[in-house]
Amino acid sequence: MIPSIVLTNKEQELGHLVVIVSKFSKLPAGIFSGAEKAYLKVQVENRKQEVVEFNRLGYWVYVYFIKDEKVPSKRMEASRKAGDKVAVLLNAQKATKVTVFDEGGESEEVLAFAEGMALGSYQFLKYKKDRENENTLKEIEIYSKALEEAENSPTVTRHMSRVKRLNILLEAVACCRDLINEPNSYLTATAFSKEAGKMAKESGASVEVLNTQKLAALKMGGLLGVNQGSHEPPTFTVMEWKPAGARNKKPLVIVGKGVVYDSGGMNLKPGDSMMNMKDDMSGAAAVAATIYAVAKAGLPVHVVGLMPATDNRPGAKAMVPGDVITMHNGMTVEVLNTDAEGRLILADALSYAKKYDPALVIDLATLTGAAVRAIGKFGAVAMQSKAPAEMESLICSGYDVYERLVEFPMWEEYGEQMKSDLADLKNLGPAEASMITAGKFLEKFTDYPYIHLDIAGPAFIDKRDSYRGQGGTGFGVRLLFDFIQKNTWAGSQG
Ligand code: BES
Ligand code: ZN
Ligand code: ZN
């Protein structure tokens, strides 16, 4: 559970308080004593820290001086990070409620600050008896005339308040993190499909889970092949949100890699590289959480989520290097490395996506170590085919929510490297640029505008990093929600 954000129009009560302000001269009147102002002035002049704190009769007051940064996306990110900082301090004080006060009309910063506070308060404590360090913050109250006015403005037609929508989105991110943080001992492919089912039910989306028999009938040789070494059946979860009056005629299809555990299979991963492989379903978790958020917020857009899921293990029946499998679209693949399993289950899902006649398909996958080596944990590797404009707008969303993307090329030569002497394709290319050859492999199963996101770097972090937390970050949910929201409002989807 993360704290919820509420808008209030009550004058300030006694309690923990955050005041957000652009500069010293804009400090609201009637809140600070002369001594407090003098203290703040010294602190601001020194500019030692952006958040100044002091105690007042058992309550804490934090003043956040908005970062003097011209680039809006960077300024918002600084506000989110400041929000996280204050949330950590408040949780250490065992505070349950805080009021965020804005008088200067800085409503975007206030929302970003609250977002950072809420996401920074996320914890995964399901398996801990000792709850001494459990975060206590439950409610983030915003007092902002600007936001209040914007919410009630007759010229702005929104079917839901921004604060309510933000709460839904943050809840979805928390849900996504929970799924990633769940170990494989709980989260089997079947358990994943059940969790997605619960999320669908709660949000109003529809859900269908394809079982082994159905997958066999559909000839999903990629998903079934990867599943061969497992003692657990695979699942293929389809979530759909199709509201009456959707602005797009053709749906947006989002596809997520749902490898609930990646041991590498017969090409067993060495040493520590198996450690965090419960996160190999982060793409599927982001897809489920995005559909949940879009449906719950009632966005007028038709979206379909496809989530193929299985674990990847060595077992008596497991695939061995050199095996040839036949995919859902009839192509044959020589499996040269069983650890390159993500592309096999995604390829089936991508060719299955054709039946929706999609306007655009986006996949999210913790696909390659090469993506991590290329750009680390601070963004995702992105590639597109037939979707340059969509990619541009997704990259913009990436900056806005700070889930940034770096575009890599889809040059034909990389595709040549995935051709096999024995079968139509092989699942292993050369050591160089393997995040690109993986993307090229996937492209072979598409015929529509397509964007591939390799989220292996940012999906999971070992050490806490501000509001991204520790463990599953939920990367992709805020990105896709922003993208869907903007495009829908512009009505640009075909
Ligand atoms: N799930 C891994 C990729 C991964 C690596 C995710 C690090 C998160 C962090 C994927 O299935 C994999 O094993 N990829 C191999 C492919 C190789 C055998 C062609 C890789 O990238 O090493
Ligand atoms: Zn693998
Ligand atoms: Zn994997």
Coordinates of C-alpha atoms and ligand atoms in Angstrom, one line a residue:
M1 CA 0.0 0.0 0.0
I2 CA 1.2 3.5 -0.8
P3 CA -0.3 6.7 0.6
S4 CA -3.2 8.3 -1.2
I5 CA -3.2 11.9 -2.4
V6 CA -6.3 14.0 -1.7
L7 CA -7.1 17.6 -2.5
T8 CA -8.3 19.8 0.3
N9 CA -9.8 23.3 0.5
K10 CA -9.6 23.5 4.3
E11 CA -7.3 26.1 5.7
Q12 CA -4.3 24.7 7.3
E13 CA -4.6 22.5 10.4
L14 CA -2.0 21.6 12.9
G15 CA 0.2 18.9 11.5
H16 CA 3.2 18.1 9.4
L17 CA 3.5 20.6 6.6
V18 CA 5.4 20.9 3.3
V19 CA 5.4 24.3 1.6
I20 CA 6.4 24.4 -2.0
V21 CA 7.6 27.7 -3.4
S22 CA 9.7 28.9 -6.3
K23 CA 11.8 31.4 -4.4
F24 CA 12.2 33.1 -1.0
S25 CA 10.2 36.2 -1.9
K26 CA 7.2 34.0 -2.8
L27 CA 6.9 32.5 0.6
P28 CA 3.2 32.6 1.6
A29 CA 2.2 35.1 4.2
G30 CA 0.9 34.1 7.6
I31 CA 2.6 30.7 7.8
F32 CA 6.1 31.6 9.1
S33 CA 7.2 33.5 12.1
G34 CA 9.9 36.2 11.8
A35 CA 12.5 33.9 13.3
E36 CA 11.5 31.1 10.9
K37 CA 11.8 33.4 7.9
A38 CA 15.2 34.6 9.0
Y39 CA 16.3 30.9 9.3
L40 CA 14.9 30.1 5.8
K41 CA 16.6 33.1 4.3
V42 CA 20.0 32.0 5.5
Q43 CA 19.4 28.5 4.3
V44 CA 18.2 29.6 0.8
E45 CA 21.1 32.0 0.4
N46 CA 23.5 29.2 1.2
R47 CA 21.5 27.0 -1.2
K48 CA 22.9 24.1 0.7
Q49 CA 19.8 22.1 0.2
E50 CA 16.6 22.3 -1.7
V51 CA 14.5 21.1 1.3
V52 CA 14.8 23.1 4.5
E53 CA 13.3 21.6 7.6
F54 CA 12.5 22.7 11.1
N55 CA 10.4 21.6 14.0
R56 CA 7.4 23.3 15.4
L57 CA 5.7 22.0 18.6
G58 CA 6.2 18.3 17.6
Y59 CA 5.3 18.8 14.0
W60 CA 7.8 19.1 11.1
V61 CA 7.7 21.9 8.5
Y62 CA 9.6 21.3 5.2
V63 CA 10.0 24.0 2.7
Y64 CA 10.9 22.9 -0.8
F65 CA 12.4 25.6 -3.0
I66 CA 11.7 24.4 -6.5
K67 CA 14.8 23.7 -8.5
D68 CA 15.9 26.6 -10.6
E69 CA 15.9 24.5 -13.8
K70 CA 14.6 25.6 -17.2
V71 CA 14.0 22.2 -18.7
P72 CA 10.5 21.3 -17.4
S73 CA 11.1 17.5 -17.3
K74 CA 14.2 17.9 -15.2
R75 CA 12.4 20.4 -12.9
M76 CA 9.6 17.8 -12.4
E77 CA 12.0 15.1 -11.7
A78 CA 13.8 17.2 -9.0
S79 CA 10.3 17.7 -7.4
R80 CA 9.6 14.0 -7.4
K81 CA 13.0 13.3 -5.8
A82 CA 12.5 16.0 -3.2
G83 CA 9.1 14.5 -2.5
D84 CA 10.8 11.1 -1.9
K85 CA 13.3 12.8 0.4
V86 CA 10.6 14.3 2.6
A87 CA 8.6 11.1 2.6
V88 CA 11.6 9.2 4.0
L89 CA 12.0 11.8 6.8
L90 CA 8.3 11.7 7.6
N91 CA 8.2 7.9 7.6
A92 CA 11.1 8.0 10.0
Q93 CA 9.0 10.3 12.3
K94 CA 6.2 7.8 12.0
A95 CA 4.0 10.5 10.5
T96 CA 0.7 9.3 9.0
K97 CA -0.4 12.4 7.3
V98 CA 1.1 15.5 5.7
T99 CA -0.3 18.6 4.1
V100 CA 1.5 20.0 1.0
F101 CA 0.8 23.7 0.7
D102 CA 1.1 25.7 -2.5
E103 CA 0.1 29.2 -2.9
G104 CA 2.2 30.3 -5.8
G105 CA 0.3 28.3 -8.4
E106 CA 3.0 25.6 -8.8
S107 CA 0.5 22.8 -9.3
E108 CA 2.6 20.7 -11.7
E109 CA 5.4 20.7 -9.2
V110 CA 3.0 19.9 -6.3
L111 CA 1.7 16.9 -8.2
A112 CA 5.2 15.7 -9.0
F113 CA 6.3 16.2 -5.4
A114 CA 3.3 14.2 -4.1
E115 CA 4.0 11.5 -6.7
G116 CA 7.6 11.2 -5.4
M117 CA 6.3 11.0 -1.8
A118 CA 3.8 8.3 -2.6
L119 CA 6.1 6.1 -4.7
G120 CA 9.0 6.7 -2.2
S121 CA 6.8 5.3 0.5
Y122 CA 6.3 2.0 -1.3
Q123 CA 7.5 -1.2 0.5
F124 CA 7.2 -4.9 -0.1
L125 CA 6.8 -6.4 3.4
K126 CA 4.7 -9.5 2.7
Y127 CA 7.4 -11.9 3.9
K128 CA 8.6 -9.9 6.9
K129 CA 7.3 -10.5 10.4
D130 CA 9.3 -7.6 11.8
R131 CA 7.4 -4.5 10.8
E132 CA 9.5 -2.0 12.8
N133 CA 10.5 -0.1 9.7
E134 CA 7.1 -0.2 8.1
N135 CA 6.3 3.2 6.5
T136 CA 3.4 5.0 8.2
L137 CA 2.5 7.7 5.8
K138 CA -1.1 7.1 4.6
E139 CA -2.4 10.4 3.4
I140 CA -0.9 13.3 1.4
E141 CA -3.2 16.2 1.5
I142 CA -2.7 18.9 -1.1
Y143 CA -3.8 22.5 -0.4
S144 CA -3.4 24.3 -3.7
K145 CA -5.7 27.0 -5.0
A146 CA -4.3 26.7 -8.5
L147 CA -4.9 23.0 -8.6
E148 CA -8.4 23.4 -7.1
E149 CA -9.3 25.9 -9.7
A150 CA -7.9 23.9 -12.6
E151 CA -9.8 20.8 -11.4
N152 CA -13.1 22.8 -11.2
S153 CA -12.6 24.8 -14.4
P154 CA -15.6 24.7 -16.7
T155 CA -13.2 25.1 -19.7
V156 CA -11.3 22.0 -18.9
T157 CA -13.4 18.9 -19.9
R158 CA -12.0 16.0 -18.0
H159 CA -14.1 13.1 -16.9
M160 CA -11.9 12.5 -13.9
S161 CA -9.9 14.8 -11.6
R162 CA -6.1 14.7 -12.1
V163 CA -5.6 13.8 -8.5
K164 CA -7.9 10.8 -8.8
R165 CA -6.2 9.8 -12.0
L166 CA -2.7 10.1 -10.4
N167 CA -3.8 7.9 -7.5
I168 CA -5.0 5.2 -9.8
L169 CA -1.7 5.4 -11.8
L170 CA 0.4 5.2 -8.6
E171 CA -1.6 2.3 -7.3
A172 CA -0.9 0.5 -10.6
V173 CA 2.8 1.2 -10.2
A174 CA 2.7 -0.3 -6.7
C175 CA 0.8 -3.3 -8.0
C176 CA 3.4 -3.8 -10.8
R177 CA 6.2 -3.6 -8.2
D178 CA 4.5 -6.2 -6.0
L179 CA 4.3 -8.6 -8.9
I180 CA 8.0 -8.2 -9.7
N181 CA 9.0 -8.5 -6.1
E182 CA 7.1 -11.7 -5.6
P183 CA 9.4 -14.6 -5.8
N184 CA 8.8 -17.5 -8.1
S185 CA 7.9 -19.7 -5.1
Y186 CA 4.6 -17.8 -5.1
L187 CA 4.4 -16.3 -8.6
T188 CA 4.1 -19.1 -11.0
A189 CA 2.7 -18.5 -14.5
T190 CA -0.7 -19.6 -13.2
A191 CA -0.4 -17.3 -10.2
F192 CA 0.5 -14.4 -12.5
S193 CA -2.6 -15.0 -14.6
K194 CA -4.8 -15.1 -11.5
E195 CA -3.3 -11.8 -10.3
A196 CA -3.9 -10.2 -13.7
G197 CA -7.5 -11.6 -13.5
K198 CA -8.0 -9.8 -10.1
M199 CA -6.6 -6.6 -11.6
A200 CA -8.9 -6.9 -14.6
K201 CA -11.9 -7.4 -12.4
E202 CA -11.1 -4.5 -10.1
S203 CA -10.6 -2.1 -13.0
G204 CA -13.4 -3.2 -15.3
A205 CA -11.1 -4.7 -18.0
S206 CA -11.9 -8.1 -19.5
V207 CA -9.6 -11.0 -19.2
E208 CA -9.0 -14.3 -20.8
V209 CA -6.3 -16.9 -19.9
L210 CA -5.2 -19.3 -22.6
N211 CA -4.2 -22.7 -21.1
T212 CA -1.8 -25.4 -22.3
Q213 CA -4.4 -27.1 -24.6
K214 CA -5.4 -23.8 -26.1
L215 CA -1.8 -22.8 -26.7
A216 CA -1.1 -26.2 -28.3
A217 CA -4.2 -25.7 -30.6
L218 CA -2.8 -22.2 -31.5
K219 CA 0.6 -23.9 -32.2
M220 CA 2.5 -21.5 -29.9
G221 CA 5.7 -23.4 -30.2
G222 CA 7.8 -20.7 -28.7
L223 CA 6.0 -20.5 -25.4
L224 CA 5.4 -24.2 -25.2
G225 CA 9.1 -24.9 -26.1
V226 CA 10.4 -22.7 -23.3
N227 CA 7.9 -24.3 -20.9
Q228 CA 9.1 -27.8 -21.7
G229 CA 11.6 -28.0 -18.9
S230 CA 9.1 -26.7 -16.3
H231 CA 6.9 -28.6 -13.8
E232 CA 4.4 -25.7 -14.1
P233 CA 2.1 -25.1 -17.0
P234 CA 2.4 -21.9 -19.1
T235 CA -0.3 -19.3 -19.4
F236 CA -1.1 -16.6 -21.9
T237 CA -3.1 -13.8 -20.4
V238 CA -5.1 -11.4 -22.5
M239 CA -6.5 -8.3 -20.9
E240 CA -8.7 -5.9 -22.9
W241 CA -10.2 -2.5 -22.3
K242 CA -12.6 -1.5 -25.0
P243 CA -14.9 1.3 -23.8
A244 CA -17.9 2.5 -25.8
G245 CA -16.8 5.6 -27.7
A246 CA -13.1 4.7 -27.8
R247 CA -11.3 7.3 -29.8
N248 CA -9.2 4.8 -31.8
K249 CA -10.7 2.4 -34.3
K250 CA -7.8 0.0 -34.3
P251 CA -6.5 -1.0 -30.9
L252 CA -3.1 -0.3 -29.3
V253 CA -1.7 -3.7 -28.3
I254 CA 0.9 -4.0 -25.5
V255 CA 2.9 -7.2 -25.1
G256 CA 4.9 -8.1 -22.0
K257 CA 7.6 -10.8 -21.4
G258 CA 6.3 -12.9 -18.6
V259 CA 9.2 -15.2 -17.7
V260 CA 8.4 -15.7 -14.0
Y261 CA 11.8 -17.2 -13.5
D262 CA 14.8 -17.4 -15.8
S263 CA 17.4 -19.9 -14.8
G264 CA 18.6 -20.0 -18.4
G265 CA 17.2 -23.5 -19.0
M266 CA 19.8 -26.1 -20.2
N267 CA 22.1 -23.1 -20.8
L268 CA 22.0 -22.6 -17.1
K269 CA 23.0 -19.1 -16.0
P270 CA 26.3 -19.0 -14.1
G271 CA 26.9 -17.8 -10.6
D272 CA 25.2 -14.6 -9.4
S273 CA 23.6 -13.8 -12.8
M274 CA 20.6 -16.0 -11.7
M275 CA 20.0 -13.9 -8.6
N276 CA 17.4 -11.4 -9.7
M277 CA 15.8 -13.5 -12.4
K278 CA 12.4 -13.4 -10.7
D279 CA 12.2 -10.0 -12.4
D280 CA 12.1 -11.5 -15.8
M281 CA 8.3 -10.9 -15.9
S282 CA 8.6 -7.2 -15.4
G283 CA 7.3 -6.5 -18.9
A284 CA 4.2 -8.6 -18.3
A285 CA 3.7 -6.9 -14.9
A286 CA 3.9 -3.5 -16.5
V287 CA 1.4 -4.5 -19.2
A288 CA -1.1 -5.8 -16.6
A289 CA -0.7 -2.7 -14.5
T290 CA -1.1 -0.3 -17.5
I291 CA -4.3 -2.0 -18.6
Y292 CA -5.5 -1.8 -15.0
A293 CA -4.8 1.9 -14.8
V294 CA -6.2 2.8 -18.2
A295 CA -9.4 0.9 -17.4
K296 CA -9.8 2.2 -13.9
A297 CA -9.3 5.7 -15.0
G298 CA -11.8 5.1 -17.8
L299 CA -9.5 6.4 -20.6
P300 CA -11.5 6.4 -23.9
V301 CA -9.0 4.2 -25.7
H302 CA -9.1 0.6 -26.9
V303 CA -6.1 -1.2 -25.5
V304 CA -5.2 -4.9 -25.5
G305 CA -2.5 -6.5 -23.3
L306 CA -0.9 -9.8 -24.2
M307 CA 1.2 -11.6 -21.5
P308 CA 2.8 -14.9 -22.3
A309 CA 4.1 -16.5 -19.1
T310 CA 6.3 -19.4 -18.1
D311 CA 9.4 -20.2 -16.1
N312 CA 12.6 -21.2 -17.9
R313 CA 14.2 -24.2 -16.3
P314 CA 16.3 -27.2 -17.2
G315 CA 14.3 -30.4 -16.8
A316 CA 14.0 -33.9 -18.3
K317 CA 11.9 -32.5 -21.2
A318 CA 13.7 -29.2 -21.5
M319 CA 14.8 -27.9 -24.9
V320 CA 18.5 -28.5 -25.7
P321 CA 20.7 -26.2 -27.9
G322 CA 20.2 -27.2 -31.5
D323 CA 16.5 -28.0 -31.2
V324 CA 14.2 -26.7 -33.8
I325 CA 10.7 -25.4 -32.9
T326 CA 7.8 -24.2 -35.0
M327 CA 6.3 -20.9 -34.0
H328 CA 2.7 -19.6 -33.9
N329 CA 3.2 -18.0 -37.4
G330 CA 4.7 -21.2 -38.9
M331 CA 8.3 -20.1 -39.0
T332 CA 10.9 -22.5 -37.7
V333 CA 13.6 -21.4 -35.1
E334 CA 16.8 -23.2 -34.3
V335 CA 17.3 -22.7 -30.6
L336 CA 21.0 -22.3 -30.1
N337 CA 20.8 -21.0 -26.6
T338 CA 17.9 -21.8 -24.2
D339 CA 18.7 -18.6 -22.3
A340 CA 17.6 -16.5 -25.2
E341 CA 14.0 -17.6 -24.3
G342 CA 12.3 -14.2 -24.0
R343 CA 12.3 -13.7 -27.8
L344 CA 10.7 -17.1 -28.3
I345 CA 7.6 -16.4 -26.1
L346 CA 7.3 -12.8 -27.3
A347 CA 7.5 -13.9 -31.0
D348 CA 4.4 -16.0 -30.5
A349 CA 2.6 -13.2 -28.8
L350 CA 3.6 -10.7 -31.5
S351 CA 2.3 -12.9 -34.3
Y352 CA -0.9 -13.5 -32.2
A353 CA -1.3 -9.7 -32.0
K354 CA -2.0 -9.6 -35.8
K355 CA -5.5 -10.8 -35.2
Y356 CA -6.4 -7.5 -33.6
D357 CA -5.4 -5.5 -36.7
P358 CA -3.5 -3.2 -34.3
A359 CA -2.7 0.5 -34.9
L360 CA 0.5 0.0 -33.0
V361 CA 2.1 -2.8 -30.9
I362 CA 4.5 -2.0 -28.1
D363 CA 6.4 -4.7 -26.3
L364 CA 8.2 -4.5 -23.0
A365 CA 10.8 -7.1 -22.1
T366 CA 13.7 -7.7 -19.8
L367 CA 15.3 -9.1 -22.9
T368 CA 19.1 -8.8 -22.9
G369 CA 22.1 -8.2 -20.7
A370 CA 23.5 -6.2 -23.7
A371 CA 20.8 -3.5 -23.1
V372 CA 22.0 -3.2 -19.5
R373 CA 25.6 -2.9 -20.6
A374 CA 24.7 -0.3 -23.2
I375 CA 22.8 2.2 -21.1
G376 CA 22.6 0.9 -17.6
K377 CA 19.7 1.4 -15.2
F378 CA 18.6 4.9 -16.1
G379 CA 16.6 4.2 -19.2
A380 CA 15.4 1.5 -21.7
V381 CA 16.6 0.5 -25.1
A382 CA 14.0 1.3 -27.7
M383 CA 13.6 0.2 -31.4
Q384 CA 10.9 0.7 -33.9
S385 CA 9.7 -0.4 -37.3
K386 CA 7.0 1.4 -39.3
A387 CA 6.4 3.7 -36.3
P388 CA 8.8 6.6 -36.3
A389 CA 6.2 9.2 -35.3
E390 CA 4.9 7.0 -32.5
M391 CA 8.4 6.4 -31.3
E392 CA 9.0 10.2 -31.2
S393 CA 6.0 10.7 -29.0
L394 CA 6.9 7.8 -26.8
I395 CA 10.4 9.2 -26.3
C396 CA 8.7 12.5 -25.3
S397 CA 6.5 10.7 -22.7
G398 CA 9.7 9.1 -21.5
Y399 CA 11.3 12.4 -20.7
D400 CA 8.1 13.7 -19.1
V401 CA 7.7 10.8 -16.7
Y402 CA 11.5 10.2 -16.5
E403 CA 11.3 6.7 -17.8
R404 CA 13.7 7.6 -20.6
L405 CA 14.3 5.8 -23.9
V406 CA 17.3 5.6 -26.2
E407 CA 16.5 4.6 -29.8
F408 CA 18.7 2.0 -31.4
P409 CA 18.6 1.1 -35.2
M410 CA 16.7 -1.6 -36.9
W411 CA 19.2 -1.9 -39.7
E412 CA 18.7 -4.8 -42.0
E413 CA 22.2 -6.2 -41.5
Y414 CA 21.4 -7.1 -37.9
G415 CA 18.5 -9.2 -39.2
E416 CA 20.7 -11.1 -41.6
Q417 CA 22.7 -12.3 -38.5
M418 CA 19.6 -14.1 -37.1
K419 CA 19.2 -16.3 -40.2
S420 CA 19.9 -20.0 -39.6
D421 CA 21.4 -22.6 -41.9
L422 CA 19.1 -25.2 -40.6
A423 CA 15.8 -23.4 -40.0
D424 CA 14.2 -20.0 -40.9
L425 CA 15.8 -18.2 -38.0
K426 CA 18.1 -18.9 -35.0
N427 CA 17.6 -17.4 -31.6
L428 CA 21.2 -16.5 -31.1
G429 CA 23.2 -13.9 -32.9
P430 CA 26.8 -12.6 -32.5
A431 CA 28.0 -11.3 -29.2
E432 CA 28.0 -7.7 -30.3
A433 CA 24.9 -5.6 -30.3
S434 CA 22.7 -8.5 -29.1
M435 CA 20.0 -6.1 -27.8
I436 CA 19.6 -5.1 -31.5
T437 CA 19.7 -8.6 -33.0
A438 CA 17.1 -9.6 -30.4
G439 CA 14.9 -6.7 -31.5
K440 CA 15.4 -7.7 -35.2
F441 CA 14.4 -11.3 -34.3
L442 CA 11.1 -10.0 -32.9
E443 CA 10.5 -7.7 -35.8
K444 CA 10.3 -10.8 -38.1
F445 CA 7.0 -11.7 -36.4
T446 CA 5.4 -8.4 -37.0
D447 CA 3.7 -6.7 -40.0
Y448 CA 2.3 -3.6 -38.2
P449 CA 3.8 -0.4 -36.7
Y450 CA 5.9 -1.8 -33.9
I451 CA 8.0 -0.5 -30.9
H452 CA 10.2 -2.8 -28.9
L453 CA 11.4 -1.7 -25.4
D454 CA 14.2 -3.7 -23.7
I455 CA 13.7 -2.8 -20.0
A456 CA 16.3 -5.2 -18.6
G457 CA 18.3 -2.3 -17.1
P458 CA 15.6 -0.1 -15.3
A459 CA 13.1 -2.8 -14.4
F460 CA 14.8 -3.9 -11.2
I461 CA 17.4 -2.2 -9.0
D462 CA 19.4 -3.7 -6.1
K463 CA 19.9 -0.5 -4.2
R464 CA 17.3 2.0 -3.4
D465 CA 17.2 4.9 -5.8
S466 CA 14.9 7.7 -4.6
Y467 CA 11.2 7.1 -5.5
R468 CA 12.1 4.2 -7.8
G469 CA 12.6 2.3 -4.6
Q470 CA 14.5 -1.0 -4.3
G471 CA 13.7 -4.1 -6.3
G472 CA 11.0 -3.9 -9.0
T473 CA 10.6 -0.2 -10.1
G474 CA 7.4 -0.6 -12.2
F475 CA 9.2 0.9 -15.2
G476 CA 6.9 1.3 -18.2
V477 CA 3.6 1.8 -16.4
R478 CA 3.9 5.6 -16.0
L479 CA 5.5 5.8 -19.5
L480 CA 2.7 3.9 -21.3
F481 CA -0.1 5.6 -19.3
D482 CA 1.3 9.0 -20.3
F483 CA 1.6 8.0 -23.9
I484 CA -1.9 6.5 -24.1
Q485 CA -3.4 9.5 -22.3
K486 CA -1.8 12.1 -24.6
N487 CA -2.4 10.3 -27.8
T488 CA -6.0 9.6 -26.9
W489 CA -6.7 13.1 -26.0
A490 CA -5.2 14.3 -29.3
G491 CA -7.3 11.6 -31.0
S492 CA -4.4 10.6 -33.2
Q493 CA -4.7 6.8 -33.1
G494 CA -5.8 5.3 -36.5
Ligands
BES1 N1 16.3 -12.4 -18.9 C1 17.6 -12.4 -19.6 C2 18.1 -10.9 -19.8 C3 18.4 -10.1 -18.6 C4 19.7 -9.9 -18.2 C5 17.4 -9.5 -17.8 C6 20.0 -9.1 -17.1 C7 17.7 -8.7 -16.7 C8 19.0 -8.5 -16.4 C9 17.5 -13.0 -21.0 O1 16.5 -14.0 -21.1 C10 18.8 -13.6 -21.3 O2 19.2 -14.5 -20.6 N2 19.4 -13.0 -22.3 C11 20.7 -13.5 -22.8 C12 20.6 -13.7 -24.2 C13 21.8 -14.4 -24.8 C14 21.9 -15.8 -24.4 C15 21.7 -14.2 -26.3 C16 21.7 -12.3 -22.5 O3 21.4 -11.2 -22.7 O4 22.8 -12.6 -22.0
ZN2 ZN 17.3 -15.9 -20.6
ZN3 ZN 14.9 -13.9 -19.8

